[in-house]
Amino acid sequence: MTRLTARCALVLGLLALPAAALAQAAPQEPAAAARLPDAFSDETPPAVLEAEQARIARAETALRAQIAALQAGTPAYDGMTPGLAEAVRPQEAQVVQIIAGLGALQSIQHAGVENGAELFLVTFAAAPTQWIIGLDEEGRVGALLFRPAA
């Protein structure tokens, strides 16, 4: 196990919130009146695609803010739920040190959904990582964890 893997694994267990926080439901779009979905169509309705793109964009914006704050040396507690802030505070120095060791942020790419939260591949100068971020109804980060990319 590499040093980065061991350090991220330790932080991973500490930053993760209960599964219920990760299993939040995405906002539901109202159903169109007098229109039934075509069970034989592979097309996703445009309104669903727009809502998904907006959800991903909100998550990426929040993730970029959290990473920037960590790189600056202080987690963005004001953008976190109280529960996540409470989980991060005791390990702030270790998390900041790990993020600093990853080097400059190079790219962020959405990679899917994991347990109801957004999964991103985040590439830094020193290593690729995976980040999971879940937002609450007010847009605060309620779940945040990172790990080495597989």
PDB file of C-alpha atoms in Angstrom, residues 22-143:
ATOM      1  CA  LEU A  22     -25.121   9.808   0.799  1.00  0.00           C
ATOM      2  CA  ALA A  23     -28.453   8.338  -0.219  1.00  0.00           C
ATOM      3  CA  GLN A  24     -30.188  11.663  -0.682  1.00  0.00           C
ATOM      4  CA  ALA A  25     -32.720  11.807  -3.463  1.00  0.00           C
ATOM      5  CA  ALA A  26     -32.332  14.175  -6.378  1.00  0.00           C
ATOM      6  CA  PRO A  27     -35.120  16.749  -6.761  1.00  0.00           C
ATOM      7  CA  GLN A  28     -38.010  15.241  -8.639  1.00  0.00           C
ATOM      8  CA  GLU A  29     -39.474  16.924 -11.696  1.00  0.00           C
ATOM      9  CA  PRO A  30     -43.265  17.128 -11.808  1.00  0.00           C
ATOM     10  CA  ALA A  31     -44.865  14.614 -14.147  1.00  0.00           C
ATOM     11  CA  ALA A  32     -46.406  15.972 -17.321  1.00  0.00           C
ATOM     12  CA  ALA A  33     -50.183  15.780 -17.301  1.00  0.00           C
ATOM     13  CA  ALA A  34     -51.871  13.493 -19.821  1.00  0.00           C
ATOM     14  CA  ARG A  35     -48.589  12.135 -21.155  1.00  0.00           C
ATOM     15  CA  LEU A  36     -47.294   8.643 -20.506  1.00  0.00           C
ATOM     16  CA  PRO A  37     -43.637   7.768 -21.018  1.00  0.00           C
ATOM     17  CA  ASP A  38     -42.777   5.671 -24.039  1.00  0.00           C
ATOM     18  CA  ALA A  39     -41.546   2.411 -22.526  1.00  0.00           C
ATOM     19  CA  PHE A  40     -39.817   1.514 -25.801  1.00  0.00           C
ATOM     20  CA  SER A  41     -37.818   4.722 -26.123  1.00  0.00           C
ATOM     21  CA  ASP A  42     -34.187   4.991 -25.033  1.00  0.00           C
ATOM     22  CA  GLU A  43     -34.344   8.780 -25.055  1.00  0.00           C
ATOM     23  CA  THR A  44     -34.190  10.662 -21.793  1.00  0.00           C
ATOM     24  CA  PRO A  45     -36.629  13.591 -21.719  1.00  0.00           C
ATOM     25  CA  PRO A  46     -34.871  16.974 -22.085  1.00  0.00           C
ATOM     26  CA  ALA A  47     -36.196  18.212 -18.718  1.00  0.00           C
ATOM     27  CA  VAL A  48     -34.600  15.226 -16.970  1.00  0.00           C
ATOM     28  CA  LEU A  49     -31.286  15.814 -18.758  1.00  0.00           C
ATOM     29  CA  GLU A  50     -31.339  19.515 -17.799  1.00  0.00           C
ATOM     30  CA  ALA A  51     -32.062  18.691 -14.152  1.00  0.00           C
ATOM     31  CA  GLU A  52     -29.221  16.138 -14.126  1.00  0.00           C
ATOM     32  CA  GLN A  53     -26.785  18.595 -15.703  1.00  0.00           C
ATOM     33  CA  ALA A  54     -27.775  21.267 -13.171  1.00  0.00           C
ATOM     34  CA  ARG A  55     -27.295  18.819 -10.267  1.00  0.00           C
ATOM     35  CA  ILE A  56     -23.860  17.826 -11.542  1.00  0.00           C
ATOM     36  CA  ALA A  57     -22.874  21.470 -12.080  1.00  0.00           C
ATOM     37  CA  ARG A  58     -23.900  22.375  -8.501  1.00  0.00           C
ATOM     38  CA  ALA A  59     -21.904  19.443  -7.142  1.00  0.00           C
ATOM     39  CA  GLU A  60     -18.839  20.318  -9.226  1.00  0.00           C
ATOM     40  CA  THR A  61     -18.978  23.962  -8.127  1.00  0.00           C
ATOM     41  CA  ALA A  62     -19.176  22.887  -4.469  1.00  0.00           C
ATOM     42  CA  LEU A  63     -16.340  20.387  -4.980  1.00  0.00           C
ATOM     43  CA  ARG A  64     -14.095  22.989  -6.601  1.00  0.00           C
ATOM     44  CA  ALA A  65     -14.764  25.345  -3.672  1.00  0.00           C
ATOM     45  CA  GLN A  66     -13.925  22.636  -1.117  1.00  0.00           C
ATOM     46  CA  ILE A  67     -10.716  21.633  -2.919  1.00  0.00           C
ATOM     47  CA  ALA A  68      -9.619  25.281  -3.301  1.00  0.00           C
ATOM     48  CA  ALA A  69     -10.217  25.888   0.404  1.00  0.00           C
ATOM     49  CA  LEU A  70      -8.262  22.761   1.356  1.00  0.00           C
ATOM     50  CA  GLN A  71      -5.401  23.811  -0.923  1.00  0.00           C
ATOM     51  CA  ALA A  72      -5.444  27.230   0.771  1.00  0.00           C
ATOM     52  CA  GLY A  73      -5.090  25.491   4.137  1.00  0.00           C
ATOM     53  CA  THR A  74      -8.572  25.784   5.628  1.00  0.00           C
ATOM     54  CA  PRO A  75     -11.623  23.629   4.833  1.00  0.00           C
ATOM     55  CA  ALA A  76     -14.683  25.620   3.734  1.00  0.00           C
ATOM     56  CA  TYR A  77     -16.750  24.849   6.826  1.00  0.00           C
ATOM     57  CA  ASP A  78     -19.385  27.442   5.898  1.00  0.00           C
ATOM     58  CA  GLY A  79     -20.273  25.336   2.851  1.00  0.00           C
ATOM     59  CA  MET A  80     -20.665  22.131   4.909  1.00  0.00           C
ATOM     60  CA  THR A  81     -23.489  20.761   6.972  1.00  0.00           C
ATOM     61  CA  PRO A  82     -22.833  20.892  10.734  1.00  0.00           C
ATOM     62  CA  GLY A  83     -22.339  17.110  10.833  1.00  0.00           C
ATOM     63  CA  LEU A  84     -19.687  17.094   8.127  1.00  0.00           C
ATOM     64  CA  ALA A  85     -17.901  20.106   9.628  1.00  0.00           C
ATOM     65  CA  GLU A  86     -17.818  18.304  12.959  1.00  0.00           C
ATOM     66  CA  ALA A  87     -16.289  15.219  11.305  1.00  0.00           C
ATOM     67  CA  VAL A  88     -13.639  17.227   9.429  1.00  0.00           C
ATOM     68  CA  ARG A  89     -12.443  19.575  12.198  1.00  0.00           C
ATOM     69  CA  PRO A  90     -10.456  16.993  14.243  1.00  0.00           C
ATOM     70  CA  GLN A  91      -8.511  15.932  11.162  1.00  0.00           C
ATOM     71  CA  GLU A  92      -8.126  19.292   9.425  1.00  0.00           C
ATOM     72  CA  ALA A  93      -4.307  19.362   9.602  1.00  0.00           C
ATOM     73  CA  GLN A  94      -3.962  15.860   8.170  1.00  0.00           C
ATOM     74  CA  VAL A  95      -6.451  16.474   5.339  1.00  0.00           C
ATOM     75  CA  VAL A  96      -4.829  19.787   4.387  1.00  0.00           C
ATOM     76  CA  GLN A  97      -1.408  18.109   4.345  1.00  0.00           C
ATOM     77  CA  ILE A  98      -2.640  15.306   2.078  1.00  0.00           C
ATOM     78  CA  ILE A  99      -4.279  17.723  -0.368  1.00  0.00           C
ATOM     79  CA  ALA A 100      -1.141  19.907  -0.429  1.00  0.00           C
ATOM     80  CA  GLY A 101       0.881  16.811  -1.297  1.00  0.00           C
ATOM     81  CA  LEU A 102      -1.271  16.148  -4.346  1.00  0.00           C
ATOM     82  CA  GLY A 103      -0.045  19.307  -6.095  1.00  0.00           C
ATOM     83  CA  ALA A 104      -1.930  21.535  -8.483  1.00  0.00           C
ATOM     84  CA  LEU A 105      -5.457  20.673  -9.572  1.00  0.00           C
ATOM     85  CA  GLN A 106      -5.413  19.700 -13.240  1.00  0.00           C
ATOM     86  CA  SER A 107      -8.937  18.519 -14.048  1.00  0.00           C
ATOM     87  CA  ILE A 108     -12.299  17.466 -12.673  1.00  0.00           C
ATOM     88  CA  GLN A 109     -14.536  15.055 -14.565  1.00  0.00           C
ATOM     89  CA  HIS A 110     -17.925  13.716 -13.507  1.00  0.00           C
ATOM     90  CA  ALA A 111     -17.745   9.921 -13.344  1.00  0.00           C
ATOM     91  CA  GLY A 112     -21.233   8.925 -12.177  1.00  0.00           C
ATOM     92  CA  VAL A 113     -23.302   8.537  -9.056  1.00  0.00           C
ATOM     93  CA  GLU A 114     -22.350   6.474  -6.018  1.00  0.00           C
ATOM     94  CA  ASN A 115     -24.850   5.872  -3.204  1.00  0.00           C
ATOM     95  CA  GLY A 116     -26.886   8.893  -4.297  1.00  0.00           C
ATOM     96  CA  ALA A 117     -23.905  11.276  -4.332  1.00  0.00           C
ATOM     97  CA  GLU A 118     -21.884  12.575  -7.276  1.00  0.00           C
ATOM     98  CA  LEU A 119     -18.612  10.830  -8.119  1.00  0.00           C
ATOM     99  CA  PHE A 120     -15.820  12.843  -9.750  1.00  0.00           C
ATOM    100  CA  LEU A 121     -12.408  11.896 -11.084  1.00  0.00           C
ATOM    101  CA  VAL A 122     -10.101  14.690  -9.895  1.00  0.00           C
ATOM    102  CA  THR A 123      -6.610  14.759 -11.323  1.00  0.00           C
ATOM    103  CA  PHE A 124      -3.854  16.576  -9.459  1.00  0.00           C
ATOM    104  CA  ALA A 125      -0.230  16.970 -10.556  1.00  0.00           C
ATOM    105  CA  ALA A 126       0.889  14.112  -8.289  1.00  0.00           C
ATOM    106  CA  ALA A 127      -2.023  11.683  -8.506  1.00  0.00           C
ATOM    107  CA  PRO A 128      -5.512  10.989  -9.825  1.00  0.00           C
ATOM    108  CA  THR A 129      -8.191  10.752  -7.133  1.00  0.00           C
ATOM    109  CA  GLN A 130     -11.883   9.998  -6.834  1.00  0.00           C
ATOM    110  CA  TRP A 131     -14.106  12.348  -4.838  1.00  0.00           C
ATOM    111  CA  ILE A 132     -17.664  11.742  -3.717  1.00  0.00           C
ATOM    112  CA  ILE A 133     -19.760  14.747  -2.806  1.00  0.00           C
ATOM    113  CA  GLY A 134     -23.355  14.888  -1.650  1.00  0.00           C
ATOM    114  CA  LEU A 135     -25.312  18.109  -1.207  1.00  0.00           C
ATOM    115  CA  ASP A 136     -28.280  18.680   1.073  1.00  0.00           C
ATOM    116  CA  GLU A 137     -31.467  20.518   0.087  1.00  0.00           C
ATOM    117  CA  GLU A 138     -29.829  23.900   0.826  1.00  0.00           C
ATOM    118  CA  GLY A 139     -26.796  23.092  -1.329  1.00  0.00           C
ATOM    119  CA  ARG A 140     -24.438  22.505   1.612  1.00  0.00           C
ATOM    120  CA  VAL A 141     -21.934  19.665   1.423  1.00  0.00           C
ATOM    121  CA  GLY A 142     -23.260  16.847   3.596  1.00  0.00           C
ATOM    122  CA  ALA A 143     -20.938  14.111   2.372  1.00  0.00           C
TER     123      ALA A 143
END
